[in-house]
């Protein structure tokens, strides 16, 4: 296995670190936020727009692409990169999270999971081997092992069983690999139970993956509990492997995650709330669709240098959102993605300049998520 | 009244002509197609995208902007150009067409029209004076006089009465003007009755407008009937005034309209069918959402140089449209607008090079709208 990750710099006061991740589609700097392109598109954006605002590594969803358009059609186009015209690297999840989120629509067995499509109700089957084979057909740079993502809360007994299954599935995922140009990450589970996280970590590290996802977090537990899990989990992952906190993307959590040694993040939050008319500002969330902004001729965020803030007012964006105009969603999406990508850029710079803690403190002193 | 229009070149075989239209926001070349920005946005596009594909003069709708966000909010932003960040000229319609399309929701009197909002059912009133005053608040470069647009079919008697009212309203619209930096066009009505069109034309020409809309066409009548009306109407408009055929934008009609002396067009058709997954190609319409394109890895139109055709396949665009992804609508909208704007560019070049008839014949020999 070629070396995938290199740590470049470590913060003195926290676990934060700067590094680089090598992929067949280029080297990316970490810590990194990955915009989510669930259905082979970062919602409302062109690939150039994502790239121009600093997006370098994007995530796409195996479950969705398997169901629609089907990985065969994407393979026929020459793989996901060519299909969607994205020139940078892509990480695909394993489909596990989506399948387990289906609730009554799925049935878990040792061999794999039966589930019904959220699109047309048709019956499907996903196993570690199949998840790898689909991801190889998609041709992502980084694939994820098929895991079981436990809900929050869940019982200790259930979480224990699930950790065992996730390890066995990780092993099968690894054995199923055929492409040498795709890295496969293992996913650490164990809910909020320290000994289970430790066991999951130790078993997966034994399997020697080139990188590790930390799964089963940001699923409803209090943020402090998530931070606590990170504090005892991250140190167990070998320092030369990237640590990917799955499904996290709120600005405060990004800073807290980096402080606890996380290198990679993904989340639909910035783009999802954007489509609903909510944007990030230096002070926190702002619901621009609210009536109070009807005659507000200032930008979304006076500190922001994004295309939206350089050219449009809150009054105009509010009008577009109220009138259900696509441009409204485009402008809020551009702003929120830029906000998060720019935050990660500032974080990397701050780590490099040895002032990450000060930067984090300053940012969080004014930023309110509520 | 400063000179607004200059004829530069006239075709030898047809009524086609090349000219230029001077506005406070720049000179535009005619014949021109105006992309429609109903709610202060060309649906799914940024202003830069519209400009970069050759859009120079856009149309926006007084009725929609009056109801939402309200012309006061737009005036407060410094006018429509600044509100929507469009640097080129804007033409606004008078709201007449929309109000008359409301059917049972409106009541016509000599003084004006009572109508109910399609958004919330609230009651509103529009008159020639009010339509001018709203358009002056919006600050468009070209405003349209408040007219009555007759449906098709309609009785001769109704059309006759309507022509009289439209003339009286045109006179009142003209008297209501206060801004010297906004041109006001009259609108010729008369349905498909030659003597009524002649009367409408003659009365409006007496009022000496700097340009003339030809209204009440493309409302359901056969295309040949529309062409016939143009043939006897256009020659009655002074040659030094631009002729604007309202609501027409299908490629075949653009060519036939230019051949009959039309200088300006607007239509939602290219953008509306795009959102529905239908695109123009050199051969006519193509419904890219159809299953037959699921594995078609070619561009929408092999002859096209637009962003969409340079970068994406039919298979990908079909996937996006089927999955309700905004990027799908963006890509088809870019393509269709480019197609029509590029057609107008080619028409202007062909007129300039004295080969308009040949160009028209060649284009129509392969293009099928069905």
XYZ file of C-alpha atoms in Angstrom:
740
model
C 0.000 0.000 0.000
C 1.517 3.317 -1.095
C 1.724 6.049 1.519
C -1.481 8.046 1.449
C -1.109 10.547 4.245
C 1.696 12.722 5.506
C 1.556 14.794 8.662
C 3.236 18.145 8.018
C 2.778 20.070 11.216
C 1.361 19.514 14.657
C -0.226 22.125 16.914
C 1.505 22.641 20.265
C -1.584 23.062 22.436
C -4.158 20.773 20.847
C -4.297 17.604 18.744
C -4.753 19.728 15.611
C -2.456 18.931 12.718
C -1.831 19.922 9.155
C -1.130 17.269 6.565
C -1.557 16.158 3.000
C -3.466 13.328 1.459
C -2.220 11.803 -1.780
C -4.803 10.472 -4.232
C -4.788 9.414 -7.892
C -6.516 12.737 -8.656
C -4.124 14.990 -6.791
C -2.799 15.892 -3.370
C -5.148 17.678 -0.964
C -4.289 19.604 2.162
C -5.826 18.622 5.485
C -7.753 19.335 7.640
C -10.302 19.288 4.838
C -14.056 19.646 4.509
C -15.572 17.564 1.718
C -18.638 19.042 0.011
C -21.259 16.348 -0.490
C -22.331 15.364 -3.990
C -24.904 12.736 -3.065
C -26.289 12.110 -6.536
C -23.098 12.830 -8.515
C -23.564 16.589 -8.109
C -22.877 18.983 -5.258
C -26.431 20.256 -5.075
C -27.001 23.393 -7.190
C -23.287 23.780 -8.071
C -21.133 23.152 -11.123
C -17.829 21.372 -10.520
C -15.968 24.575 -11.470
C -17.858 26.560 -8.852
C -16.968 24.038 -6.145
C -13.341 24.026 -7.249
C -13.091 27.816 -7.507
C -14.286 28.295 -3.959
C -11.667 25.871 -2.689
C -13.390 22.482 -2.765
C -10.778 19.841 -3.510
C -12.110 16.454 -2.378
C -15.816 15.705 -2.643
C -17.934 12.908 -1.242
C -20.512 10.964 -3.197
C -22.994 8.349 -2.001
C -22.807 4.746 -3.085
C -26.365 3.967 -2.002
C -27.863 6.755 -4.129
C -25.724 6.132 -7.198
C -26.314 2.375 -7.027
C -30.075 3.006 -7.148
C -29.940 5.887 -9.629
C -28.599 6.035 -12.297
C -26.925 2.698 -11.428
C -23.164 2.168 -11.180
C -23.175 0.416 -14.563
C -24.155 3.645 -16.316
C -21.469 5.542 -14.422
C -18.837 2.908 -15.199
C -19.912 3.143 -18.841
C -19.104 6.848 -18.799
C -15.572 6.029 -17.640
C -16.266 6.338 -13.923
C -17.737 8.914 -11.600
C -15.117 11.608 -12.247
C -15.857 11.700 -15.948
C -19.589 11.177 -15.497
C -19.909 14.305 -13.353
C -16.964 16.235 -14.818
C -15.088 16.542 -11.504
C -11.334 16.649 -11.921
C -10.313 16.371 -8.260
C -10.438 13.331 -5.987
C -13.677 11.705 -4.804
C -14.454 9.731 -1.659
C -17.450 7.417 -1.714
C -19.177 6.161 1.385
C -20.140 2.497 1.544
C -23.898 2.934 1.556
C -24.039 1.597 5.107
C -25.222 4.807 6.703
C -28.059 5.315 4.212
C -29.176 1.699 4.387
C -29.268 1.715 8.185
C -31.161 4.999 8.158
C -33.974 3.291 6.244
C -35.255 1.762 9.501
C -38.128 -0.664 8.868
C -37.223 -0.768 5.174
C -34.133 -2.933 5.879
C -33.166 -6.277 7.392
C -29.675 -6.931 8.757
C -28.068 -10.364 8.512
C -24.494 -11.462 9.069
C -24.049 -11.832 5.339
C -25.389 -8.379 4.454
C -28.474 -6.171 4.419
C -31.733 -6.391 2.532
C -33.417 -3.069 1.931
C -36.073 -1.358 -0.109
C -35.303 1.597 -2.391
C -36.554 4.967 -1.132
C -37.309 5.814 -4.783
C -39.571 2.984 -5.919
C -39.724 0.450 -3.069
C -37.859 -2.196 -5.063
C -35.864 -4.751 -3.032
C -32.060 -4.647 -2.951
C -29.166 -6.275 -1.170
C -25.913 -4.753 0.014
C -22.970 -6.647 1.498
C -19.336 -5.757 2.160
C -18.324 -7.367 -1.119
C -21.032 -5.643 -3.092
C -20.330 -2.240 -1.549
C -16.678 -2.551 -2.572
C -17.543 -3.741 -6.042
C -19.941 -0.818 -6.597
C -17.361 1.673 -5.342
C -14.750 0.147 -7.634
C -17.153 0.539 -10.548
C -17.637 4.192 -9.564
C -13.854 4.537 -9.442
C -13.611 6.819 -6.426
C -10.158 7.609 -5.041
C -11.162 6.598 -1.518
C -13.763 3.956 -0.719
C -15.238 3.169 2.682
C -15.681 -0.314 4.160
C -19.280 -1.445 4.645
C -20.156 -0.850 8.308
C -23.130 -0.796 10.607
C -23.877 2.692 11.874
C -25.651 2.454 15.241
C -28.307 5.014 16.108
C -28.198 7.226 19.207
C -29.153 6.187 21.766
C -28.532 2.457 21.463
C -27.975 -0.224 24.099
C -24.504 -1.402 25.045
C -25.344 -4.930 23.927
C -26.495 -3.805 20.512
C -23.439 -1.585 20.063
C -21.155 -4.489 21.059
C -22.688 -6.864 18.550
C -22.522 -4.166 15.935
C -18.813 -3.533 16.547
C -18.119 -7.207 16.026
C -20.091 -7.262 12.796
C -18.433 -4.079 11.569
C -14.991 -5.638 12.098
C -15.973 -8.825 10.259
C -17.451 -6.715 7.437
C -14.312 -4.557 7.317
C -12.216 -7.678 6.868
C -14.497 -8.934 4.085
C -14.451 -5.471 2.474
C -10.676 -5.537 2.436
C -10.544 -9.039 0.964
C -12.982 -8.038 -1.775
C -10.756 -5.245 -3.115
C -9.542 -5.572 -6.681
C -8.463 -2.057 -7.657
C -5.020 -0.948 -6.578
C -5.766 2.696 -7.402
C -8.505 2.983 -4.801
C -7.800 3.339 -1.063
C -10.176 1.602 1.339
C -10.807 3.137 4.764
C -12.121 1.208 7.763
C -14.842 2.741 9.939
C -14.598 2.779 13.727
C -17.923 2.229 15.506
C -18.882 1.621 19.162
C -21.473 4.319 19.794
C -20.618 6.364 22.912
C -19.074 3.444 24.828
C -15.369 3.883 25.441
C -14.412 0.209 25.633
C -16.319 -0.549 22.444
C -14.640 2.321 20.592
C -11.290 1.030 21.846
C -12.093 -2.503 20.724
C -13.327 -1.339 17.306
C -10.243 0.787 16.858
C -7.831 -1.931 17.865
C -9.464 -4.548 15.592
C -9.493 -2.224 12.601
C -5.943 -1.037 13.180
C -4.934 -4.704 13.134
C -6.445 -4.879 9.654
C -4.098 -2.040 8.648
C -6.313 0.325 6.670
C -4.673 3.369 5.026
C -7.207 5.628 6.763
C -10.017 5.482 9.282
C -13.510 6.849 9.422
C -15.016 7.584 12.815
C -18.662 6.659 12.323
C -21.784 6.652 14.442
C -21.306 10.210 15.653
C -23.322 13.332 14.891
C -26.411 11.086 14.916
C -28.284 12.952 17.644
C -25.976 12.728 20.668
C -25.028 15.946 22.523
C -21.996 17.637 21.013
C -19.985 17.295 24.222
C -20.454 13.557 24.098
C -19.175 13.528 20.514
C -16.113 15.526 21.541
C -15.478 13.103 24.412
C -15.603 10.107 22.059
C -13.107 11.846 19.773
C -10.805 12.535 22.699
C -10.348 8.867 23.566
C -10.696 7.470 20.036
C -8.380 9.600 17.904
C -5.191 8.841 19.910
C -5.696 5.136 19.204
C -5.437 5.666 15.443
C -1.856 5.498 14.113
C -0.547 9.007 13.513
C 0.336 8.262 9.897
C -3.274 7.522 8.969
C -5.892 10.166 8.178
C -8.846 10.416 10.579
C -12.181 11.148 9.022
C -15.091 12.265 11.210
C -18.139 11.291 9.168
C -21.184 13.529 8.809
C -19.876 16.568 10.667
C -19.875 20.043 9.155
C -21.191 22.733 11.453
C -18.481 25.404 11.880
C -18.175 24.958 15.651
C -17.878 21.164 15.309
C -15.250 21.539 12.587
C -13.078 23.596 14.930
C -13.630 21.249 17.862
C -12.980 18.230 15.650
C -9.725 19.648 14.315
C -8.676 20.447 17.881
C -9.135 16.755 18.657
C -7.018 15.588 15.742
C -9.550 15.071 12.954
C -8.233 15.481 9.381
C -11.344 15.036 7.236
C -15.004 15.993 7.480
C -18.100 15.812 5.304
C -21.621 17.029 5.885
C -24.758 18.043 4.006
C -25.554 20.702 6.604
C -24.048 23.767 4.864
C -25.781 23.009 1.560
C -29.023 21.724 3.091
C -29.692 24.733 5.309
C -28.717 26.978 2.382
C -31.563 25.559 0.319
C -33.861 26.400 3.179
C -32.732 30.038 3.282
C -30.348 29.821 6.254
C -26.773 31.036 5.974
C -23.646 31.240 8.096
C -22.259 34.594 9.152
C -19.425 35.529 11.496
C -22.068 35.714 14.229
C -23.700 32.378 13.511
C -26.803 31.345 11.595
C -28.960 33.905 9.809
C -32.368 33.020 8.373
C -32.308 35.313 5.363
C -35.834 34.324 4.338
C -37.177 36.126 7.398
C -39.262 39.267 6.817
C -36.794 41.464 8.680
C -34.377 41.244 5.739
C -36.894 42.385 3.095
C -35.252 45.813 2.860
C -31.770 44.888 4.024
C -29.460 46.013 1.236
C -26.298 44.692 2.860
C -24.500 41.414 1.996
C -25.214 38.136 3.803
C -21.978 38.553 5.771
C -20.006 41.791 5.690
C -16.756 39.858 6.295
C -17.249 37.405 3.448
C -15.481 37.499 0.098
C -17.654 34.962 -1.740
C -19.355 35.640 -5.095
C -22.713 36.034 -3.367
C -21.526 38.574 -0.826
C -19.593 40.535 -3.423
C -22.637 40.951 -5.664
C -25.988 40.519 -3.936
C -27.993 41.875 -1.029
C -29.985 40.126 1.661
C -33.111 41.799 0.239
C -32.526 40.261 -3.193
C -31.637 36.822 -1.858
C -34.676 36.843 0.422
C -36.865 37.719 -2.572
C -35.397 34.859 -4.620
C -35.886 32.328 -1.823
C -39.464 33.489 -1.174
C -40.207 33.312 -4.896
C -38.736 29.787 -5.137
C -36.114 30.891 -7.619
C -33.179 28.558 -8.228
C -30.722 31.452 -8.152
C -31.626 32.013 -4.501
C -30.565 28.488 -3.603
C -27.451 28.839 -5.731
C -26.414 32.037 -3.959
C -26.967 30.715 -0.427
C -25.235 27.428 -1.309
C -22.222 29.271 -2.721
C -22.031 31.360 0.421
C -22.335 28.501 2.913
C -19.888 26.235 1.109
C -17.427 29.096 0.768
C -17.868 29.898 4.446
C -16.973 26.363 5.522
C -14.174 25.872 2.975
C -12.707 29.240 3.902
C -12.918 28.299 7.577
C -10.893 25.148 6.835
C -8.387 27.228 4.893
C -8.024 29.604 7.841
C -7.648 26.630 10.174
C -4.813 25.190 8.079
C -3.082 28.558 7.946
C -3.519 29.041 11.695
C -2.037 25.612 12.433
C 0.877 26.405 10.139
C 1.476 29.672 11.952
C 1.175 28.114 15.415
C -1.923 30.087 16.407
C -4.722 27.557 16.005
C -5.989 27.843 19.590
C -6.197 31.615 19.382
C -8.004 31.422 16.047
C -10.466 28.859 17.389
C -11.155 30.911 20.486
C -11.677 34.096 18.521
C -14.015 32.412 16.022
C -16.114 30.668 18.669
C -16.357 33.795 20.835
C -18.789 35.325 18.354
C -20.192 32.389 16.387
C -23.540 31.059 17.656
C -25.184 28.111 15.907
C -28.661 28.717 17.373
C -37.156 62.053 -27.721
C -33.596 60.953 -28.477
C -33.148 58.533 -31.346
C -33.396 55.008 -29.994
C -33.082 52.811 -33.049
C -30.907 52.837 -36.124
C -31.322 50.516 -39.073
C -27.908 49.403 -40.298
C -28.615 46.977 -43.062
C -31.594 45.606 -44.908
C -31.904 42.165 -46.483
C -32.546 42.149 -50.244
C -35.027 39.282 -50.392
C -36.980 39.596 -47.164
C -37.989 42.245 -44.644
C -35.103 41.180 -42.387
C -32.875 43.964 -41.131
C -29.943 44.504 -38.850
C -29.906 47.469 -36.515
C -28.921 48.825 -33.161
C -30.910 49.941 -30.188
C -29.507 52.634 -27.915
C -30.378 52.447 -24.217
C -29.049 54.076 -21.041
C -27.332 50.761 -20.278
C -25.644 50.285 -23.619
C -26.234 49.703 -27.305
C -27.568 46.323 -28.395
C -27.576 44.765 -31.832
C -30.837 43.667 -33.429
C -32.537 41.376 -34.266
C -32.336 40.383 -30.619
C -33.836 37.719 -28.372
C -34.473 38.856 -24.806
C -34.128 36.184 -22.112
C -36.982 36.483 -19.632
C -36.264 37.307 -16.003
C -39.824 37.248 -14.710
C -39.053 37.616 -11.009
C -35.855 39.669 -11.352
C -33.836 36.599 -12.321
C -33.461 34.671 -15.565
C -34.530 31.380 -14.071
C -31.591 29.270 -12.801
C -28.957 31.655 -14.220
C -26.602 34.265 -12.812
C -26.409 37.572 -14.682
C -22.825 36.752 -15.699
C -23.907 33.461 -17.236
C -26.604 35.209 -19.289
C -24.140 37.878 -20.386
C -21.376 35.408 -21.227
C -23.618 33.423 -23.529
C -24.564 36.580 -25.412
C -27.652 37.861 -23.589
C -27.646 41.666 -23.794
C -31.187 42.913 -23.147
C -33.432 41.052 -20.733
C -37.127 41.306 -20.017
C -38.672 41.444 -16.590
C -42.316 41.370 -15.547
C -44.011 44.322 -13.916
C -46.942 42.248 -12.656
C -44.706 39.792 -10.801
C -42.338 42.390 -9.359
C -45.223 44.618 -8.265
C -46.667 41.718 -6.264
C -43.344 40.340 -5.040
C -41.092 41.767 -3.665
C -42.924 45.033 -4.498
C -41.483 47.831 -6.622
C -40.777 49.883 -3.476
C -38.204 47.363 -2.316
C -36.609 47.340 -5.758
C -36.573 51.142 -5.946
C -34.974 51.139 -2.496
C -32.130 49.023 -3.847
C -31.510 51.673 -6.510
C -33.689 50.101 -9.196
C -33.998 46.733 -10.864
C -30.518 46.721 -12.436
C -28.819 47.055 -9.091
C -31.329 44.846 -7.278
C -30.601 41.912 -9.574
C -27.011 42.828 -10.482
C -27.659 43.061 -14.235
C -25.432 45.564 -15.975
C -27.089 45.565 -19.394
C -30.420 47.095 -20.417
C -33.792 45.826 -19.208
C -37.218 45.970 -20.816
C -40.261 45.636 -18.582
C -43.673 44.644 -19.827
C -46.671 46.576 -18.539
C -48.312 43.769 -16.603
C -51.210 43.797 -19.059
C -50.572 40.364 -20.481
C -50.333 38.710 -17.051
C -53.402 40.488 -15.710
C -55.498 39.534 -18.701
C -54.280 35.939 -18.449
C -55.819 35.744 -14.971
C -59.276 35.224 -16.531
C -62.012 35.161 -13.865
C -59.588 36.725 -11.363
C -59.818 40.144 -13.082
C -62.357 42.783 -14.042
C -61.736 45.245 -16.871
C -63.050 48.814 -16.714
C -62.245 51.822 -18.868
C -60.222 53.264 -16.024
C -58.153 50.140 -15.385
C -58.260 46.541 -14.236
C -59.046 44.992 -10.871
C -57.376 41.657 -10.287
C -56.472 39.158 -7.616
C -52.894 38.120 -6.910
C -51.987 34.586 -8.052
C -49.825 34.369 -4.911
C -52.227 35.138 -2.081
C -55.547 36.148 -3.673
C -55.249 39.752 -2.459
C -57.026 42.404 -4.559
C -55.034 44.840 -6.717
C -55.605 47.476 -9.345
C -53.590 48.277 -12.430
C -54.130 51.223 -14.760
C -52.051 52.832 -17.488
C -50.785 55.438 -15.021
C -49.958 52.884 -12.364
C -48.203 50.561 -14.817
C -45.983 53.449 -15.930
C -45.307 54.542 -12.379
C -44.290 51.000 -11.332
C -42.025 50.649 -14.348
C -40.436 53.999 -13.572
C -39.809 52.825 -10.014
C -38.184 49.691 -11.424
C -36.090 51.911 -13.657
C -36.112 49.729 -16.759
C -34.570 51.123 -19.958
C -37.661 50.343 -21.988
C -41.194 50.301 -20.576
C -44.339 49.072 -22.301
C -47.669 50.904 -22.387
C -50.535 49.196 -20.546
C -52.598 47.335 -23.150
C -55.337 44.776 -23.392
C -54.111 41.513 -24.844
C -57.031 39.705 -26.521
C -57.171 35.920 -26.378
C -57.372 33.689 -29.455
C -59.926 33.185 -30.730
C -61.913 36.319 -29.952
C -64.830 37.977 -31.723
C -64.338 40.872 -34.086
C -66.489 43.099 -31.888
C -64.472 42.345 -28.786
C -61.198 42.907 -30.627
C -62.498 46.237 -31.968
C -63.461 47.518 -28.556
C -60.165 46.331 -27.185
C -58.171 48.176 -29.856
C -59.975 51.406 -28.916
C -59.248 50.893 -25.245
C -55.624 49.991 -25.936
C -55.172 53.259 -27.863
C -56.764 55.328 -25.091
C -54.609 53.512 -22.528
C -51.502 54.080 -24.668
C -52.246 57.810 -24.707
C -52.712 57.859 -20.930
C -49.523 55.786 -20.472
C -47.612 58.349 -22.501
C -49.047 61.292 -20.558
C -48.145 59.601 -17.257
C -44.423 59.402 -18.080
C -42.058 61.281 -15.815
C -38.641 59.729 -16.459
C -36.742 60.974 -19.488
C -34.261 58.082 -19.269
C -36.893 55.450 -19.940
C -38.352 54.786 -23.407
C -42.037 53.865 -23.613
C -43.211 51.540 -26.381
C -46.810 51.318 -27.583
C -48.383 47.912 -28.226
C -50.306 47.160 -31.403
C -53.345 44.923 -30.897
C -56.237 43.857 -33.154
C -56.142 40.086 -32.908
C -56.059 38.450 -36.353
C -58.244 41.090 -38.047
C -56.374 43.083 -40.659
C -58.421 46.277 -40.463
C -58.158 46.322 -36.655
C -54.387 45.827 -36.780
C -54.219 48.672 -39.319
C -56.334 50.920 -37.128
C -54.348 50.091 -33.990
C -51.106 50.719 -35.815
C -52.215 54.005 -37.286
C -53.545 55.334 -33.960
C -50.383 54.367 -32.091
C -48.100 55.735 -34.785
C -49.976 59.027 -34.426
C -48.957 58.975 -30.756
C -45.336 58.749 -31.930
C -43.819 56.069 -29.691
C -40.070 55.389 -30.005
C -40.809 51.680 -30.530
C -43.749 49.318 -30.994
C -44.707 46.007 -29.529
C -46.839 43.680 -31.605
C -49.060 42.036 -29.001
C -51.825 39.471 -28.974
C -49.896 36.979 -31.087
C -48.456 33.600 -30.117
C -51.530 33.143 -27.917
C -52.771 29.940 -29.518
C -53.378 30.917 -33.163
C -51.797 28.812 -35.948
C -48.286 29.970 -36.809
C -49.240 30.773 -40.394
C -51.875 33.169 -39.142
C -49.284 34.880 -36.949
C -46.950 35.237 -39.927
C -49.797 36.699 -41.991
C -50.549 39.312 -39.323
C -46.875 40.261 -39.258
C -46.834 40.597 -43.041
C -49.493 43.288 -43.080
C -48.664 44.919 -39.741
C -44.905 45.442 -39.804
C -44.863 47.606 -42.971
C -47.184 50.088 -41.245
C -44.635 50.771 -38.489
C -42.181 53.578 -39.337
C -38.858 52.084 -40.418
C -36.928 54.070 -37.835
C -38.771 52.419 -34.923
C -37.929 49.002 -33.499
C -40.602 46.301 -33.866
C -40.968 43.927 -30.990
C -42.924 40.689 -31.412
C -44.009 39.851 -27.873
C -43.898 36.334 -26.451
C -42.235 34.590 -29.381
C -39.116 32.491 -29.023
C -39.278 29.158 -30.779
C -36.359 28.946 -33.244
C -38.556 28.576 -36.332
C -40.717 31.540 -35.303
C -37.635 33.670 -34.661
C -36.442 33.084 -38.208
C -39.884 33.704 -39.699
C -40.324 36.802 -37.558
C -36.988 38.272 -38.617
C -37.875 37.532 -42.242
C -40.979 39.671 -41.730
C -39.074 42.602 -40.259
C -39.187 41.956 -36.514
C -36.270 43.382 -34.469
C -36.990 42.140 -30.948
C -38.364 38.982 -29.367
C -38.887 37.577 -25.885
C -40.212 34.236 -24.708
C -40.111 31.887 -21.738
C -40.194 28.850 -24.034
C -36.443 28.074 -24.178
C -36.019 28.263 -20.400
C -39.370 26.660 -19.545
C -38.929 23.546 -21.685
C -35.349 23.304 -20.410
C -36.622 22.914 -16.853
C -38.798 20.107 -18.104
C -35.871 18.256 -19.673
C -36.424 19.271 -23.295
C -33.632 20.845 -25.322
C -33.068 22.266 -28.785
C -30.717 20.548 -31.199
C -29.937 21.208 -34.858
C -32.657 18.680 -35.640
C -35.302 20.141 -33.354
C -36.530 19.260 -29.880
C -34.966 16.450 -27.895
C -36.496 15.147 -24.677
C -33.302 14.273 -22.836
C -35.206 12.889 -19.860
C -36.376 9.983 -21.998
C -35.043 6.512 -21.138
C -33.352 6.146 -24.520
C -30.637 8.610 -23.414
C -29.730 6.772 -20.189
C -26.484 5.466 -21.719
C -25.969 8.136 -24.343
C -22.512 9.550 -23.631
C -22.658 12.198 -26.349
C -23.434 15.920 -25.861
C -26.965 17.344 -26.134
C -26.103 18.733 -29.573
C -22.916 17.748 -31.380
C -22.869 21.132 -33.179
C -23.166 23.238 -30.033
C -20.363 25.140 -28.339
C -22.136 25.932 -25.058
C -20.736 25.133 -21.607
C -23.143 22.220 -21.253
C -22.256 20.589 -24.559
C -18.538 21.088 -24.000
C -18.586 19.319 -20.628
C -21.545 16.991 -20.074
C -23.252 14.002 -21.631
C -26.902 13.284 -22.288
C -26.617 10.367 -19.826
C -25.470 12.672 -17.026
C -28.026 15.380 -17.763
C -30.806 12.803 -17.930
C -29.698 11.447 -14.551
C -29.730 14.943 -13.013
C -33.182 15.748 -14.389
C -34.610 12.404 -13.236
C -33.065 12.921 -9.787
C -34.511 16.466 -9.574
C -31.082 18.010 -9.272
C -30.784 21.753 -9.832
C -27.655 21.309 -11.923
C -29.745 19.434 -14.498
C -32.026 22.431 -14.951
C -29.025 24.753 -15.040
C -27.349 22.742 -17.788
C -30.439 22.475 -20.002
C -31.249 26.166 -19.455
C -27.712 27.196 -20.414
C -27.959 25.086 -23.538
C -31.368 26.321 -24.689
C -30.625 29.985 -24.036
C -27.275 29.665 -25.800
C -28.984 27.928 -28.695
C -31.464 30.774 -29.202
C -28.954 33.588 -28.570
C -26.490 31.943 -30.920
C -29.226 31.592 -33.532
C -29.861 35.354 -33.287
C -26.130 35.997 -33.604
C -26.005 33.851 -36.720
C -29.053 35.655 -38.097
C -27.388 39.056 -37.627
C -24.212 37.838 -39.283
C -26.179 36.307 -42.155
C -28.098 39.555 -42.734
C -24.801 41.452 -42.661
C -23.334 39.100 -45.244
C -26.415 39.194 -47.479
C -27.266 35.506 -47.060
C -30.136 35.542 -44.597
C -32.562 33.656 -46.847
C -30.074 30.889 -47.470
C -29.292 30.620 -43.767
C -32.981 30.482 -42.877
C -33.686 27.839 -45.481
C -30.771 25.699 -44.387
C -31.709 25.938 -40.685
C -35.377 25.150 -41.237
C -34.625 22.258 -43.592
C -33.502 20.162 -40.640
C -35.090 21.770 -37.587
C -38.368 20.181 -36.458
C -40.212 21.617 -33.448
C -42.399 18.514 -32.906
